[in-house]
Coordinates of N, CA, C and O in Angstrom, one line a residue:
X1366 N 113.2 0.9 147.0 CA 114.4 0.2 147.4 C 115.5 0.8 146.4 O 116.6 1.2 146.6
X1367 N 115.1 1.2 145.1 CA 115.9 1.7 144.2 C 116.3 3.1 144.6 O 117.6 3.4 144.3
X1368 N 115.6 4.0 145.1 CA 116.1 5.2 145.7 C 117.1 5.1 146.7 O 118.1 5.9 146.8
X1369 N 117.1 4.3 147.6 CA 118.0 4.0 148.7 C 119.3 3.4 148.0 O 120.4 4.1 148.5
X1370 N 119.2 2.6 147.2 CA 120.4 2.0 146.5 C 121.1 3.3 145.6 O 122.3 3.2 145.8
X1371 N 120.5 4.1 145.0 CA 121.1 5.3 144.3 C 121.7 6.1 145.4 O 122.7 6.6 145.1
X1372 N 121.0 6.5 146.4 CA 121.5 7.4 147.4 C 122.8 6.8 148.0 O 123.8 7.6 148.3
X1373 N 122.9 5.5 148.3 CA 124.0 4.9 148.9 C 125.2 4.9 148.0 O 126.3 5.0 148.5
X1374 N 125.0 4.7 146.6 CA 125.9 4.9 145.7 C 126.6 6.2 145.2 O 127.8 6.2 144.8
X1375 N 125.7 7.2 145.6 CA 126.2 8.5 145.3 C 127.2 9.1 146.1 O 127.2 8.8 147.4
X1376 N 128.1 10.0 145.7 CA 128.8 10.7 146.5 C 128.7 12.1 146.1 O 129.4 12.7 145.1
X1377 N 127.8 12.8 146.7 CA 127.4 14.2 146.6 C 128.5 15.0 146.9 O 128.5 15.2 148.3
X1378 N 129.5 15.6 146.3 CA 130.4 16.6 146.5 C 131.5 16.0 147.3 O 132.0 16.6 148.2
X1379 N 131.7 14.6 147.3 CA 132.6 13.9 148.1 C 132.1 13.2 149.2 O 132.9 12.6 150.0
X1380 N 130.9 13.5 149.7 CA 130.2 13.2 150.8 C 129.5 11.7 150.6 O 129.1 11.4 149.4
X1381 N 129.8 10.9 151.4 CA 129.2 9.4 151.2 C 128.3 9.1 152.4 O 128.6 9.6 153.5
X1382 N 127.2 8.5 152.1 CA 126.2 8.2 153.3 C 126.8 7.0 154.0 O 127.5 6.1 153.6
X1383 N 126.8 7.4 155.6 CA 127.5 6.4 156.4 C 126.5 5.7 157.4 O 126.8 4.9 158.0
X1384 N 125.2 6.4 157.5 CA 124.2 5.9 158.2 C 122.9 5.9 157.6 O 122.5 6.9 157.1
X1385 N 122.1 4.9 157.7 CA 120.9 4.7 157.3 C 120.0 4.7 158.7 O 120.2 3.6 159.3
X1386 N 118.8 5.5 158.9 CA 118.1 5.4 160.0 C 116.7 4.8 159.6 O 116.2 5.4 158.6
X1387 N 116.3 3.7 160.2 CA 114.9 3.0 160.0 C 114.0 3.2 161.2 O 114.6 3.2 162.4
X1388 N 112.9 3.0 161.0 CA 111.8 3.2 162.2 C 110.9 1.7 161.8 O 110.8 1.2 160.9
X1389 N 110.4 1.2 163.0 CA 109.8 -0.1 162.8 C 108.2 0.3 162.5 O 107.6 -0.7 161.8
X1390 N 107.7 1.4 162.7 CA 106.4 1.7 162.3 C 106.4 3.1 161.8 O 107.2 4.0 162.1
X1391 N 105.4 3.5 160.9 CA 105.3 4.8 160.5 C 103.8 5.6 160.8 O 103.0 5.0 160.4
X1392 N 103.9 6.4 161.5 CA 102.6 7.1 162.2 C 101.9 7.7 160.8 O 100.8 7.9 160.8
X1393 N 102.7 8.3 159.8 CA 102.0 8.8 158.7 C 101.2 7.8 157.9 O 100.4 8.2 157.0
X1394 N 101.4 6.7 158.0 CA 100.7 5.6 157.5 C 99.8 4.7 158.4 O 99.8 3.5 158.3
X1395 N 99.4 5.4 159.4 CA 98.5 4.8 160.4 C 99.2 3.7 161.3 O 98.6 2.8 161.7
X1396 N 100.3 3.9 161.6 CA 101.2 3.1 162.3 C 101.5 1.8 161.6 O 101.9 0.7 162.3
X1397 N 101.5 1.8 160.4 CA 101.9 0.7 159.6 C 103.4 0.3 160.0 O 104.3 0.9 160.2
X1398 N 103.7 -1.1 160.1 CA 104.8 -1.7 160.2 C 105.5 -2.2 159.1 O 104.8 -2.9 158.2
X1399 N 106.7 -1.8 158.9 CA 107.8 -2.2 157.8 C 107.8 -3.7 158.0 O 108.0 -4.4 159.0
X1400 N 107.9 -4.6 156.8 CA 107.9 -5.9 156.8 C 109.5 -6.3 157.2 O 110.4 -5.6 157.0
X1401 N 109.5 -7.5 157.8 CA 110.9 -7.8 158.1 C 111.8 -8.0 156.9 O 112.9 -7.7 156.9
X1402 N 111.3 -8.4 155.7 CA 111.9 -8.6 154.6 C 112.3 -7.2 154.0 O 113.6 -7.1 153.5
X1403 N 111.6 -6.2 154.2 CA 112.0 -4.8 153.8 C 113.2 -4.4 154.6 O 114.3 -3.8 154.1
X1404 N 113.1 -4.6 156.0 CA 114.0 -4.2 157.0 C 115.5 -5.0 156.5 O 116.7 -4.4 156.6
X1405 N 115.3 -6.1 156.2 CA 116.4 -7.1 155.7 C 117.1 -6.4 154.5 O 118.3 -6.4 154.4
X1406 N 116.3 -6.0 153.5 CA 116.7 -5.4 152.2 C 117.5 -4.2 152.5 O 118.7 -3.9 152.1
X1407 N 117.0 -3.3 153.4 CA 117.8 -2.1 153.9 C 119.1 -2.4 154.5 O 120.0 -1.9 154.0
X1408 N 119.0 -3.3 155.3 CA 120.3 -3.6 156.1 C 121.3 -4.0 155.1 O 122.5 -3.8 155.1
X1409 N 121.0 -5.2 154.2 CA 121.9 -5.7 153.2 C 122.4 -4.5 152.3 O 123.7 -4.7 152.0
X1410 N 121.7 -3.5 151.6 CA 121.9 -2.6 150.8 C 122.9 -1.8 151.6 O 124.0 -1.2 150.9
X1411 N 122.7 -1.5 152.8 CA 123.6 -0.3 153.5 C 124.9 -1.0 153.9 O 126.1 -0.5 153.8
X1412 N 125.0 -2.5 154.3 CA 126.3 -3.2 154.6 C 127.1 -3.2 153.3 O 128.2 -3.2 153.4
X1413 N 126.4 -3.3 152.3 CA 127.3 -3.6 150.9 C 128.2 -2.2 150.7 O 128.9 -2.2 149.9
X1414 N 127.6 -1.1 151.1 CA 128.3 0.0 150.8 C 129.1 0.5 152.3 O 129.5 1.7 152.1
X1415 N 129.1 -0.3 153.1 CA 129.9 0.0 154.4 C 129.1 1.2 155.2 O 129.7 1.7 156.2
X1416 N 127.8 1.3 154.9 CA 126.9 2.2 155.8 C 126.5 1.3 156.9 O 126.4 0.2 156.9
X1417 N 126.2 2.1 158.1 CA 125.6 1.4 159.2 C 124.0 1.6 159.2 O 123.6 2.6 158.7
X1418 N 123.3 0.9 159.9 CA 121.8 1.1 160.0 C 121.7 1.3 161.6 O 122.0 0.5 162.5
X1419 N 120.8 2.3 161.8 CA 120.3 2.6 163.2 C 118.7 2.4 163.1 O 118.1 3.0 162.3
X1420 N 118.4 1.5 164.0 CA 116.8 1.3 164.1 C 116.3 2.1 165.4 O 116.6 1.8 166.4
X1421 N 115.4 3.1 165.0 CA 114.7 3.9 166.1 C 113.7 3.1 166.4 O 112.6 3.0 165.8
X1422 N 113.8 2.1 167.4 CA 112.8 1.1 167.8 C 111.9 1.7 168.9 O 111.8 0.9 169.9
X1423 N 111.3 2.9 168.7 CA 110.5 3.4 169.9 C 109.5 2.3 170.2 O 109.0 2.3 171.3
X1424 N 108.9 1.6 169.2 CA 107.8 0.6 169.1 C 108.2 -0.5 168.7 O 107.4 -1.1 168.0
X1425 N 109.5 -0.8 169.1 CA 110.0 -2.2 168.6 C 109.1 -3.4 168.9 O 108.8 -4.3 168.2
X1426 N 108.8 -3.5 170.1 CA 107.9 -4.5 170.7 C 106.6 -4.5 170.1 O 105.8 -5.5 169.9
X1427 N 105.9 -3.3 169.8 CA 104.6 -3.3 169.2 C 104.9 -3.8 167.9 O 104.2 -4.9 167.3
X1428 N 105.9 -3.5 167.2 CA 106.1 -4.0 165.7 C 106.5 -5.7 165.8 O 105.9 -6.5 164.9
X1429 N 107.2 -6.2 166.6 CA 107.4 -7.5 166.9 C 106.1 -8.2 167.1 O 105.9 -9.5 166.4
X1430 N 105.3 -7.8 167.9 CA 103.8 -8.4 168.0 C 102.9 -8.3 166.6 O 102.5 -9.4 166.2
X1431 N 103.1 -7.2 166.0 CA 102.4 -7.2 164.6 C 103.0 -8.2 163.7 O 102.2 -8.6 162.8
X1432 N 104.3 -8.4 163.8 CA 104.8 -9.1 162.7 C 104.9 -10.5 163.1 O 105.5 -11.5 162.4
X1433 N 104.7 -10.9 164.4 CA 104.6 -12.3 164.9 C 106.1 -12.8 164.9 O 106.2 -14.0 164.5
X1434 N 107.0 -11.9 165.3 CA 108.4 -12.3 165.3 C 109.0 -11.9 166.5 O 108.4 -10.8 167.3
X1435 N 110.1 -12.5 167.2 CA 110.7 -11.8 168.4 C 111.3 -10.6 167.9 O 111.8 -10.4 166.8
X1436 N 111.6 -9.6 168.9 CA 112.2 -8.3 168.7 C 113.5 -8.5 168.3 O 114.0 -7.7 167.5
X1437 N 114.1 -9.6 168.7 CA 115.7 -9.8 168.3 C 115.8 -10.1 166.8 O 116.7 -9.6 166.2
X1438 N 114.8 -10.6 166.0 CA 114.7 -10.8 164.5 C 114.8 -9.4 164.0 O 115.2 -9.2 162.9
X1439 N 114.0 -8.5 164.4 CA 113.9 -7.1 164.0 C 115.1 -6.3 164.3 O 115.8 -5.8 163.3
X1440 N 115.8 -6.4 165.4 CA 116.9 -5.8 165.9 C 118.1 -6.3 165.0 O 119.2 -5.4 164.9
X1441 N 117.9 -7.8 164.5 CA 119.1 -8.1 163.9 C 119.3 -7.5 162.6 O 120.4 -7.7 161.9
X1442 N 118.4 -6.8 162.3 CA 118.5 -5.9 160.9 C 119.1 -4.5 161.0 O 118.9 -3.7 160.2
X1443 N 119.8 -4.4 162.1 CA 120.4 -2.9 162.3 C 121.7 -3.1 163.1 O 122.0 -4.2 163.8
X1444 N 122.7 -2.2 163.1 CA 123.8 -2.2 163.8 C 123.5 -1.7 165.3 O 124.2 -2.3 166.2
X1445 N 122.7 -0.7 165.3 CA 122.4 -0.2 166.8 C 120.8 0.0 166.7 O 120.3 0.0 165.7
X1446 N 120.3 -0.2 167.9 CA 119.0 0.0 168.1 C 118.6 0.8 169.4 O 119.4 0.7 170.4
X1447 N 117.5 1.8 169.2 CA 117.2 2.7 170.3 C 115.9 2.3 170.8 O 115.0 2.1 169.9
X1448 N 115.5 2.0 172.1 CA 114.1 1.8 172.6 C 113.8 2.9 173.5 O 114.5 3.1 174.5
X1449 N 112.7 3.5 173.2 CA 112.3 4.6 174.0 C 111.4 3.9 175.1 O 110.2 3.2 174.6
X1450 N 111.5 3.8 176.4 CA 110.8 3.3 177.3 C 109.5 4.0 177.5 O 108.7 3.2 178.1
X1451 N 109.2 5.2 177.2 CA 108.0 5.9 177.5 C 107.1 5.6 176.3 O 105.9 6.1 176.5
X1452 N 107.2 5.1 175.2 CA 106.5 4.8 174.2 C 105.8 3.5 174.5 O 105.1 3.2 175.4
X1453 N 106.0 2.4 173.6 CA 105.4 1.1 173.8 C 105.4 0.3 175.2 O 104.5 -0.5 175.5
X1454 N 106.3 0.9 176.2 CA 106.6 0.3 177.4 C 106.0 1.0 178.7 O 106.0 0.7 179.7
X1455 N 105.5 2.2 178.4 CA 104.7 3.1 179.4 C 105.7 3.6 180.6 O 105.1 4.0 181.8
X1456 N 106.9 3.6 180.5 CA 107.8 4.1 181.5 C 107.6 5.8 181.5 O 107.2 6.2 180.3
X1457 N 107.8 6.6 182.4 CA 107.5 8.0 182.4 C 108.7 8.7 181.6 O 108.5 9.7 180.8
X1458 N 109.8 7.9 181.5 CA 111.0 8.4 180.6 C 112.2 7.4 180.4 O 111.9 6.3 181.1
X1459 N 113.0 7.7 179.7 CA 114.1 6.9 179.5 C 114.1 6.2 178.1 O 113.3 6.1 177.5
X1460 N 115.3 5.9 177.8 CA 115.7 5.1 176.5 C 116.9 4.2 176.8 O 117.7 4.2 177.6
X1461 N 116.8 3.2 175.9 CA 118.2 2.2 175.9 C 118.5 2.1 174.5 O 117.9 2.1 173.5
X1462 N 119.8 2.2 174.3 CA 120.7 2.1 173.2 C 121.4 1.0 173.2 O 122.2 0.5 174.2
X1463 N 121.3 0.1 172.2 CA 122.1 -1.3 172.1 C 122.9 -1.3 170.9 O 122.5 -0.7 169.8
X1464 N 124.1 -1.7 171.0 CA 125.0 -1.9 170.0 C 126.3 -2.3 170.1 O 126.6 -2.8 171.5
X1465 N 127.3 -2.3 169.4 CA 128.5 -2.7 169.8 C 129.3 -1.9 170.9 O 128.9 -0.7 171.0
X1466 N 130.2 -2.5 171.6 CA 130.8 -1.9 172.7 C 131.3 -0.5 172.5 O 131.0 0.4 173.2
X1467 N 132.2 -0.6 171.4 CA 132.7 0.8 171.0 C 131.9 2.0 170.7 O 132.0 3.0 171.1
X1468 N 130.6 1.6 170.1 CA 129.6 2.5 169.8 C 128.8 3.1 171.1 O 128.6 4.2 171.1
X1469 N 128.6 2.2 172.0 CA 127.9 2.5 173.3 C 129.1 3.3 174.3 O 128.6 4.5 174.8
X1470 N 130.4 3.0 174.2 CA 131.2 4.0 174.9 C 131.2 5.3 174.3 O 131.4 6.4 174.9
X1471 N 131.2 5.3 172.9 CA 131.3 6.8 172.3 C 129.9 7.5 172.5 O 130.2 8.6 172.9
X1472 N 128.9 6.8 172.5 CA 127.6 7.4 172.8 C 127.6 7.9 174.2 O 127.1 9.1 174.4
X1473 N 128.1 7.1 175.2 CA 128.1 7.7 176.6 C 128.9 9.0 176.7 O 128.7 9.8 177.5
X1474 N 130.2 8.9 176.1 CA 131.0 10.0 176.1 C 130.3 11.4 175.4 O 130.4 12.3 176.0
X1475 N 129.8 11.0 174.4 CA 129.0 12.1 173.9 C 127.9 12.8 174.5 O 127.6 14.0 174.6
X1476 N 127.2 11.8 175.2 CA 126.1 12.3 176.1 C 126.5 13.1 177.3 O 126.1 14.2 177.5
X1477 N 127.7 12.6 177.9 CA 128.3 13.7 178.9 C 129.0 14.9 178.4 O 128.7 15.9 179.0
X1478 N 129.4 15.0 177.1 CA 129.9 16.0 176.5 C 128.9 17.1 176.4 O 129.2 18.3 176.5
X1479 N 127.7 16.6 175.9 CA 126.6 17.4 175.6 C 125.7 17.8 176.7 O 124.7 18.4 176.8
X1480 N 126.1 17.2 178.1 CA 125.4 17.4 179.2 C 124.1 16.8 179.2 O 123.0 17.2 180.0
X1481 N 123.8 15.5 178.7 CA 122.6 15.0 178.5 C 122.3 13.8 179.5 O 121.6 12.8 179.2
X1482 N 122.8 13.8 180.8 CA 122.5 13.0 181.6 C 121.7 13.4 182.7 O 121.9 14.5 183.4
X1483 N 120.7 12.8 183.1 CA 119.9 13.3 184.2 C 120.1 12.4 185.5 O 119.8 11.0 185.3
X1484 N 120.1 12.9 186.6 CA 120.2 12.3 187.9 C 119.0 11.5 188.0 O 117.9 12.0 187.9
X1485 N 119.1 10.3 188.6 CA 118.1 9.4 189.0 C 117.1 9.1 187.8 O 116.1 8.6 188.1
X1486 N 117.3 9.2 186.6 CA 116.4 9.0 185.5 C 116.2 7.5 185.5 O 115.1 6.7 185.2
X1487 N 117.2 6.6 185.9 CA 117.1 5.2 186.0 C 115.9 4.7 187.0 O 115.5 3.8 186.5
X1488 N 115.6 5.4 188.0 CA 114.6 4.9 188.9 C 113.2 5.2 188.0 O 112.5 4.3 188.1
X1489 N 113.3 6.3 187.4 CA 111.9 6.5 186.9 C 111.8 5.7 185.5 O 110.6 5.2 185.0
X1490 N 112.9 5.2 184.9 CA 112.8 4.4 183.7 C 112.8 2.8 184.1 O 112.6 2.0 183.3
X1491 N 112.8 2.6 185.2 CA 112.9 1.2 185.7 C 111.5 0.5 185.4 O 111.6 -0.8 185.3
X1492 N 110.4 1.1 185.3 CA 109.2 0.6 184.9 C 109.1 0.0 183.5 O 108.6 -0.9 183.3
X1493 N 110.0 0.6 182.6 CA 110.3 -0.1 181.2 C 111.1 -1.4 181.3 O 110.9 -2.1 180.5

């Protein structure tokens, strides 16, 4: 936690950390799930420096089961959450991004700008 605190406090060449990305589980550690307390500490440190937290929740529901908490308790430790429907939920493709309305509107605009929308992906993702 000290390394994160130092990174958030630093201004390397005038640049300031604006986003911290976290995962619910770590494959390099055998799928270990970060504790809810750890996620809460990261969120509080980030918010204290005006940084936002994004949760890459590809396996959010698996982590909720492992921690015996509702997925909403984990998601509450982030400003935005993405859930990959093809991982823990077995849909062939698709993802969901959750966050403030302004963030979602900007994400949709950026997706269109970059050509990242697939026709009919909603049908394939419906299984998730």
